[in-house]
mmCIF file of C-alpha atoms and ligand atoms in Angstrom:
data_model
loop_
_atom_site.group_PDB
_atom_site.id
_atom_site.type_symbol
_atom_site.label_atom_id
_atom_site.label_comp_id
_atom_site.label_asym_id
_atom_site.label_seq_id
_atom_site.Cartn_x
_atom_site.Cartn_y
_atom_site.Cartn_z
ATOM 1 C CA MET A 66 149.193 160.589 15.532
ATOM 2 C CA PHE A 67 145.954 162.495 16.273
ATOM 3 C CA ASN A 68 145.215 166.209 16.482
ATOM 4 C CA LYS A 69 143.002 167.904 19.075
ATOM 5 C CA PHE A 70 139.850 166.969 17.162
ATOM 6 C CA GLY A 71 140.794 163.328 17.315
ATOM 7 C CA LEU A 72 141.372 163.196 13.590
ATOM 8 C CA TRP A 73 144.314 161.499 11.937
ATOM 9 C CA LYS A 74 147.084 163.993 11.335
ATOM 10 C CA LYS A 75 149.531 163.583 8.497
ATOM 11 C CA PRO A 76 153.150 163.389 9.749
ATOM 12 C CA ALA A 77 155.137 166.444 8.630
ATOM 13 C CA ASN A 78 157.576 164.465 6.476
ATOM 14 C CA SER A 79 155.076 162.310 4.601
ATOM 15 C CA SER A 80 154.095 163.658 1.224
ATOM 16 C CA THR A 81 151.720 162.347 -1.332
ATOM 17 C CA LEU A 82 152.844 161.256 -4.769
ATOM 18 C CA ARG A 83 151.321 164.461 -6.157
ATOM 19 C CA ASP A 84 153.397 166.669 -3.818
ATOM 20 C CA LYS A 85 156.535 164.724 -4.715
ATOM 21 C CA ILE A 86 155.904 165.151 -8.437
ATOM 22 C CA GLU A 87 155.419 168.905 -8.014
ATOM 23 C CA GLU A 88 158.621 169.130 -5.953
ATOM 24 C CA ILE A 89 160.641 167.188 -8.528
ATOM 25 C CA LYS A 90 159.292 169.354 -11.345
ATOM 26 C CA LYS A 91 160.999 172.396 -9.770
ATOM 27 C CA SER A 92 164.442 170.995 -10.693
ATOM 28 C CA PRO A 93 165.729 169.945 -14.120
ATOM 29 C CA ILE A 94 164.160 166.644 -15.235
ATOM 30 C CA PRO A 95 166.256 164.140 -17.235
ATOM 31 C CA GLU A 96 165.170 164.487 -20.862
ATOM 32 C CA HIS A 97 165.842 160.892 -21.870
ATOM 33 C CA VAL A 98 165.481 158.012 -19.407
ATOM 34 C CA ALA A 99 166.413 154.442 -20.354
ATOM 35 C CA ILE A 100 165.334 151.425 -18.314
ATOM 36 C CA ILE A 101 166.482 147.797 -18.222
ATOM 37 C CA MET A 102 163.300 146.140 -16.932
ATOM 38 C CA ASP A 103 164.855 143.136 -15.190
ATOM 39 C CA GLY A 104 163.480 140.669 -12.615
ATOM 40 C CA ASN A 105 160.150 139.592 -14.097
ATOM 41 C CA GLY A 106 161.021 135.873 -14.019
ATOM 42 C CA ARG A 107 162.357 136.130 -10.468
ATOM 43 C CA TRP A 108 159.209 137.959 -9.352
ATOM 44 C CA ALA A 109 157.103 135.073 -10.646
ATOM 45 C CA LYS A 110 159.386 132.412 -9.150
ATOM 46 C CA LYS A 111 159.081 134.012 -5.698
ATOM 47 C CA ARG A 112 155.314 133.525 -5.996
ATOM 48 C CA ALA A 113 155.495 130.019 -7.498
ATOM 49 C CA LEU A 114 153.985 131.420 -10.705
ATOM 50 C CA PRO A 115 155.114 130.680 -14.282
ATOM 51 C CA ARG A 116 157.665 133.158 -15.676
ATOM 52 C CA ILE A 117 155.110 134.500 -18.120
ATOM 53 C CA ALA A 118 153.033 135.786 -15.175
ATOM 54 C CA GLY A 119 155.995 137.997 -14.281
ATOM 55 C CA HIS A 120 156.205 139.338 -17.841
ATOM 56 C CA HIS A 121 152.497 140.115 -17.799
ATOM 57 C CA GLU A 122 152.791 141.957 -14.489
ATOM 58 C CA GLY A 123 155.827 143.786 -15.877
ATOM 59 C CA MET A 124 153.730 145.008 -18.776
ATOM 60 C CA LYS A 125 151.366 146.794 -16.389
ATOM 61 C CA VAL A 126 154.351 148.568 -14.871
ATOM 62 C CA VAL A 127 155.326 149.765 -18.364
ATOM 63 C CA ARG A 128 152.001 151.579 -18.547
ATOM 64 C CA LYS A 129 152.342 153.256 -15.123
ATOM 65 C CA THR A 130 155.948 154.243 -15.782
ATOM 66 C CA THR A 131 155.001 155.710 -19.169
ATOM 67 C CA MET A 132 152.192 157.798 -17.685
ATOM 68 C CA LEU A 133 154.413 159.163 -14.913
ATOM 69 C CA ALA A 134 157.250 159.918 -17.345
ATOM 70 C CA ASN A 135 154.804 161.829 -19.536
ATOM 71 C CA ASN A 136 153.407 163.676 -16.535
ATOM 72 C CA LEU A 137 156.909 164.713 -15.418
ATOM 73 C CA GLY A 138 157.703 166.130 -18.840
ATOM 74 C CA ILE A 139 160.373 163.563 -19.682
ATOM 75 C CA LYS A 140 160.897 163.774 -23.451
ATOM 76 C CA ALA A 141 161.930 160.194 -24.196
ATOM 77 C CA LEU A 142 161.641 156.879 -22.364
ATOM 78 C CA THR A 143 163.543 153.924 -23.815
ATOM 79 C CA LEU A 144 162.542 150.536 -22.406
ATOM 80 C CA TYR A 145 164.595 147.372 -22.955
ATOM 81 C CA ALA A 146 161.758 144.937 -23.695
ATOM 82 C CA PHE A 147 163.636 142.135 -25.489
ATOM 83 C CA SER A 148 167.322 141.635 -26.265
ATOM 84 C CA THR A 149 168.877 139.742 -29.166
ATOM 85 C CA GLU A 150 170.025 137.251 -26.477
ATOM 86 C CA ASN A 151 166.478 136.588 -25.236
ATOM 87 C CA TRP A 152 165.729 134.207 -28.144
ATOM 88 C CA LYS A 153 167.674 131.565 -26.147
ATOM 89 C CA ARG A 154 164.800 131.360 -23.645
ATOM 90 C CA PRO A 155 162.246 128.512 -23.800
ATOM 91 C CA LYS A 156 160.136 128.645 -26.950
ATOM 92 C CA ASN A 157 156.808 129.022 -25.129
ATOM 93 C CA GLU A 158 158.170 131.939 -23.096
ATOM 94 C CA VAL A 159 159.424 133.738 -26.223
ATOM 95 C CA GLU A 160 156.097 133.149 -27.964
ATOM 96 C CA TYR A 161 154.246 134.603 -25.003
ATOM 97 C CA ILE A 162 156.527 137.659 -24.787
ATOM 98 C CA MET A 163 156.024 138.324 -28.501
ATOM 99 C CA LYS A 164 152.281 138.635 -27.876
ATOM 100 C CA LEU A 165 152.761 141.318 -25.220
ATOM 101 C CA PRO A 166 153.140 144.270 -27.621
ATOM 102 C CA GLU A 167 149.727 143.406 -29.155
ATOM 103 C CA GLU A 168 148.108 142.974 -25.764
ATOM 104 C CA PHE A 169 149.661 146.167 -24.443
ATOM 105 C CA LEU A 170 148.634 148.217 -27.459
ATOM 106 C CA GLY A 171 145.221 146.568 -27.690
ATOM 107 C CA THR A 172 144.532 147.804 -24.171
ATOM 108 C CA PHE A 173 146.526 151.021 -23.869
ATOM 109 C CA LEU A 174 146.944 152.534 -27.337
ATOM 110 C CA PRO A 175 143.819 154.725 -26.932
ATOM 111 C CA GLU A 176 145.203 155.977 -23.619
ATOM 112 C CA LEU A 177 148.623 156.654 -25.172
ATOM 113 C CA ILE A 178 146.943 158.629 -27.957
ATOM 114 C CA GLU A 179 144.809 160.595 -25.464
ATOM 115 C CA ASN A 180 147.987 161.487 -23.605
ATOM 116 C CA ASN A 181 149.843 162.595 -26.743
ATOM 117 C CA VAL A 182 152.481 159.823 -26.435
ATOM 118 C CA GLN A 183 154.488 158.844 -29.510
ATOM 119 C CA VAL A 184 155.405 155.139 -29.837
ATOM 120 C CA LYS A 185 158.728 154.119 -31.420
ATOM 121 C CA MET A 186 160.787 150.986 -31.679
ATOM 122 C CA MET A 187 164.495 150.290 -32.096
ATOM 123 C CA GLY A 188 165.831 146.829 -32.866
ATOM 124 C CA TYR A 189 166.077 144.200 -35.585
ATOM 125 C CA LYS A 190 162.619 143.995 -37.094
ATOM 126 C CA ASP A 191 163.268 141.159 -39.566
ATOM 127 C CA GLN A 192 163.331 138.361 -36.929
ATOM 128 C CA LEU A 193 160.133 139.497 -35.192
ATOM 129 C CA PRO A 194 156.896 137.546 -35.721
ATOM 130 C CA SER A 195 154.759 139.420 -38.257
ATOM 131 C CA HIS A 196 151.858 139.809 -35.789
ATOM 132 C CA THR A 197 154.183 141.546 -33.301
ATOM 133 C CA LEU A 198 155.708 143.841 -35.880
ATOM 134 C CA TYR A 199 152.318 144.679 -37.374
ATOM 135 C CA ALA A 200 150.892 145.783 -34.007
ATOM 136 C CA ILE A 201 153.921 147.950 -33.246
ATOM 137 C CA GLU A 202 154.106 149.542 -36.701
ATOM 138 C CA ARG A 203 150.430 150.394 -36.525
ATOM 139 C CA ALA A 204 150.954 152.102 -33.159
ATOM 140 C CA VAL A 205 154.015 153.949 -34.502
ATOM 141 C CA GLU A 206 151.970 155.153 -37.472
ATOM 142 C CA GLU A 207 148.950 156.154 -35.383
ATOM 143 C CA THR A 208 151.034 158.152 -32.919
ATOM 144 C CA LYS A 209 153.600 159.669 -35.275
ATOM 145 C CA ASN A 210 152.156 163.191 -35.060
ATOM 146 C CA ASN A 211 151.905 163.204 -31.252
ATOM 147 C CA THR A 212 154.163 165.707 -29.537
ATOM 148 C CA GLY A 213 154.367 164.386 -25.949
ATOM 149 C CA LEU A 214 156.623 161.708 -24.509
ATOM 150 C CA VAL A 215 158.388 159.454 -27.020
ATOM 151 C CA LEU A 216 157.979 155.879 -25.764
ATOM 152 C CA ASN A 217 160.784 153.947 -27.416
ATOM 153 C CA PHE A 218 160.774 150.154 -27.129
ATOM 154 C CA ALA A 219 164.151 148.438 -27.558
ATOM 155 C CA LEU A 220 162.948 145.138 -28.949
ATOM 156 C CA ASN A 221 165.251 142.502 -30.422
ATOM 157 C CA TYR A 222 167.948 145.070 -29.759
ATOM 158 C CA GLY A 223 171.664 144.451 -29.171
ATOM 159 C CA SER A 224 174.221 147.209 -28.903
ATOM 160 C CA ARG A 225 177.316 145.484 -30.310
ATOM 161 C CA SER A 226 175.422 144.434 -33.455
ATOM 162 C CA GLU A 227 174.079 147.962 -33.725
ATOM 163 C CA ILE A 228 177.613 149.389 -33.560
ATOM 164 C CA LEU A 229 178.976 146.836 -36.071
ATOM 165 C CA ASP A 230 176.146 147.603 -38.499
ATOM 166 C CA ALA A 231 176.887 151.307 -38.163
ATOM 167 C CA VAL A 232 180.562 150.660 -38.980
ATOM 168 C CA LYS A 233 179.586 148.564 -42.031
ATOM 169 C CA GLN A 234 177.221 151.272 -43.282
ATOM 170 C CA ILE A 235 179.902 153.922 -42.751
ATOM 171 C CA ILE A 236 182.407 151.848 -44.787
ATOM 172 C CA ASN A 237 179.804 151.536 -47.543
ATOM 173 C CA ASP A 238 178.966 155.235 -47.540
ATOM 174 C CA SER A 239 182.671 156.002 -47.597
ATOM 175 C CA LYS A 240 183.250 153.700 -50.617
ATOM 176 C CA ASN A 241 180.307 155.319 -52.395
ATOM 177 C CA GLY A 242 181.563 158.822 -51.742
ATOM 178 C CA ILE A 243 178.613 159.699 -49.467
ATOM 179 C CA LEU A 244 180.850 160.175 -46.419
ATOM 180 C CA MET A 245 184.480 161.311 -46.188
ATOM 181 C CA GLU A 246 186.783 159.968 -43.478
ATOM 182 C CA THR A 247 187.478 163.546 -42.383
ATOM 183 C CA GLU A 248 183.741 164.156 -41.855
ATOM 184 C CA LEU A 249 183.333 161.239 -39.435
ATOM 185 C CA ASN A 250 183.056 162.334 -35.803
ATOM 186 C CA GLU A 251 181.071 161.216 -32.732
ATOM 187 C CA GLN A 252 177.949 163.073 -33.800
ATOM 188 C CA VAL A 253 178.030 161.621 -37.314
ATOM 189 C CA PHE A 254 178.705 158.131 -35.904
ATOM 190 C CA SER A 255 175.667 158.482 -33.599
ATOM 191 C CA SER A 256 173.517 159.237 -36.625
ATOM 192 C CA TYR A 257 174.268 155.728 -37.959
ATOM 193 C CA LEU A 258 172.882 154.054 -34.812
ATOM 194 C CA MET A 259 169.269 152.921 -34.297
ATOM 195 C CA SER A 260 168.875 155.725 -31.768
ATOM 196 C CA SER A 261 169.740 158.380 -34.353
ATOM 197 C CA ASN A 262 166.628 160.432 -33.596
ATOM 198 C CA PHE A 263 167.309 160.510 -29.857
ATOM 199 C CA GLN A 264 169.738 162.386 -27.720
ATOM 200 C CA ASP A 265 171.801 160.157 -25.417
ATOM 201 C CA PRO A 266 169.997 158.990 -22.237
ATOM 202 C CA ASP A 267 170.604 161.238 -19.218
ATOM 203 C CA LEU A 268 169.649 158.488 -16.797
ATOM 204 C CA LEU A 269 169.804 154.692 -16.936
ATOM 205 C CA ILE A 270 167.727 152.650 -14.494
ATOM 206 C CA ARG A 271 168.186 148.909 -14.030
ATOM 207 C CA THR A 272 165.990 146.917 -11.694
ATOM 208 C CA SER A 273 166.533 143.556 -9.996
ATOM 209 C CA GLY A 274 170.015 144.067 -8.536
ATOM 210 C CA GLU A 275 172.146 143.272 -11.591
ATOM 211 C CA ILE A 276 174.926 145.827 -12.012
ATOM 212 C CA ARG A 277 175.752 145.517 -15.702
ATOM 213 C CA LEU A 278 174.692 146.850 -19.100
ATOM 214 C CA SER A 279 173.968 143.525 -20.843
ATOM 215 C CA ASN A 280 174.641 144.908 -24.332
ATOM 216 C CA PHE A 281 172.263 147.852 -23.930
ATOM 217 C CA MET A 282 173.089 151.207 -25.596
ATOM 218 C CA LEU A 283 176.841 150.896 -24.984
ATOM 219 C CA TRP A 284 177.747 153.939 -27.110
ATOM 220 C CA GLN A 285 174.780 156.082 -26.021
ATOM 221 C CA LEU A 286 175.275 155.560 -22.258
ATOM 222 C CA ALA A 287 178.887 156.806 -22.233
ATOM 223 C CA TYR A 288 178.068 159.894 -20.127
ATOM 224 C CA SER A 289 174.743 158.873 -18.503
ATOM 225 C CA GLU A 290 173.979 158.667 -14.790
ATOM 226 C CA PHE A 291 173.260 155.103 -13.621
ATOM 227 C CA TRP A 292 170.733 154.139 -10.937
ATOM 228 C CA PHE A 293 170.439 150.529 -9.854
ATOM 229 C CA THR A 294 167.862 149.023 -7.529
ATOM 230 C CA GLU A 295 167.231 145.587 -6.016
ATOM 231 C CA VAL A 296 163.508 146.056 -6.702
ATOM 232 C CA LEU A 297 162.146 143.591 -9.275
ATOM 233 C CA TRP A 298 160.526 145.201 -12.336
ATOM 234 C CA PRO A 299 156.924 144.104 -11.515
ATOM 235 C CA ASP A 300 157.354 145.753 -8.069
ATOM 236 C CA PHE A 301 158.789 148.962 -9.539
ATOM 237 C CA ASN A 302 156.308 151.775 -8.903
ATOM 238 C CA GLU A 303 155.958 155.551 -9.044
ATOM 239 C CA GLU A 304 157.768 156.015 -5.717
ATOM 240 C CA TYR A 305 160.883 154.217 -7.007
ATOM 241 C CA PHE A 306 160.816 156.072 -10.310
ATOM 242 C CA LEU A 307 160.636 159.398 -8.480
ATOM 243 C CA GLU A 308 163.447 158.267 -6.165
ATOM 244 C CA ALA A 309 165.668 157.569 -9.197
ATOM 245 C CA ILE A 310 164.934 161.032 -10.579
ATOM 246 C CA GLU A 311 165.578 162.664 -7.199
ATOM 247 C CA VAL A 312 168.975 160.956 -7.017
ATOM 248 C CA TYR A 313 169.688 162.141 -10.571
ATOM 249 C CA GLN A 314 168.767 165.717 -9.630
ATOM 250 C CA LYS A 315 170.963 165.633 -6.508
ATOM 251 C CA ARG A 316 173.927 164.402 -8.566
ATOM 252 C CA GLN A 317 173.341 167.175 -11.112
ATOM 253 C CA ARG A 318 173.278 169.789 -8.326
ATOM 254 C CA ARG A 319 176.538 168.469 -6.868
ATOM 255 C CA PHE A 320 178.112 168.413 -10.317
ATOM 256 C CA GLY A 321 176.904 171.974 -10.966
ATOM 257 C CA GLY A 322 178.314 173.161 -7.639
ATOM 258 C CA ILE A 323 181.924 172.344 -8.480
HETATM 259 C C1 LIG B 688 157.329 143.209 -22.742
HETATM 260 C C2 LIG B 688 156.774 143.440 -20.305
HETATM 261 C C3 LIG B 688 157.693 144.392 -19.595
HETATM 262 C C4 LIG B 688 158.810 143.698 -18.879
HETATM 263 C C5 LIG B 688 159.888 143.193 -19.776
HETATM 264 C C6 LIG B 688 159.639 141.959 -20.622
HETATM 265 C C7 LIG B 688 158.228 141.645 -21.012
HETATM 266 C C8 LIG B 688 155.375 146.062 -23.279
HETATM 267 C C9 LIG B 688 155.808 145.824 -24.559
HETATM 268 C C10 LIG B 688 155.554 146.600 -25.763
HETATM 269 C C11 LIG B 688 156.446 146.600 -26.829
HETATM 270 C C12 LIG B 688 156.211 147.350 -27.971
HETATM 271 C C13 LIG B 688 155.084 148.141 -28.031
HETATM 272 C C14 LIG B 688 154.188 148.154 -27.003
HETATM 273 C C15 LIG B 688 154.421 147.394 -25.862
HETATM 274 C C16 LIG B 688 156.593 144.676 -24.455
HETATM 275 C C17 LIG B 688 157.951 142.954 -25.047
HETATM 276 C C18 LIG B 688 158.009 142.516 -23.739
HETATM 277 C C19 LIG B 688 158.681 142.212 -26.096
HETATM 278 F F1 LIG B 688 154.868 148.890 -29.126
HETATM 279 N N1 LIG B 688 155.849 145.162 -22.445
HETATM 280 N N2 LIG B 688 156.609 144.298 -23.141
HETATM 281 N N3 LIG B 688 157.261 144.026 -25.410
HETATM 282 N N4 LIG B 688 157.407 142.783 -21.417
#
């Protein structure tokens, strides 16, 4: 498509990423987005690479997704990085994955700080290698006064255990007179979960074509919008993220219209 000067002319319906971001910002943005980052192993397999190559590529996508989320004004981004089930994977793969937080933070922590991002983690800390936990806790500490996007890593997280632990703590608090049965409601129950400082996710994204929750934020996702894509996590890019948010916004408009 050329104009009269023989120069390339942009088709009317093509818009740059920048234009798309500005357009999306005109409508309400989901405040809390949660993502199940699935398909890293499959991405590697398709390329005859070891699974760990997929995890490493997936880590780069974490950075891009974080920056875009921050740019859009999303308040919280929860990423499912490692489930309590993932320990069943081969030992060398688990060991490699447990080095990713250090590598990620070693490279990107300065950028996160520059961009006012706050790092958080939810999950069972006691089973994590000390080097992994140390790197994360340092990042949490160094970013605790930042006021931009909260980047929340679900790491060694499992929702049923989280709910059971909440119930046990509630029983304890009840025995000790800290909580009365009549005081317990949904809001109070939520405060016993690992996500107590977060509002429930508005939008859940899962990549790689699996249509299930896999023990992720079962209580918190009760009213969330779900968006699933066949795209593998290492191939997930800004365009797909914006598409998910556009779909969310369209659903909100339809919901508001009734
Ligand atoms: C992990 C890369 C993304 C795809 C999913 C599995 C592999 C970033 C982190 C991370 C965690 C905490 C933190 C900073 C970065 C990470 C794990 C796995 C366990 F403070 N990517 N990534 N952690 N993968």
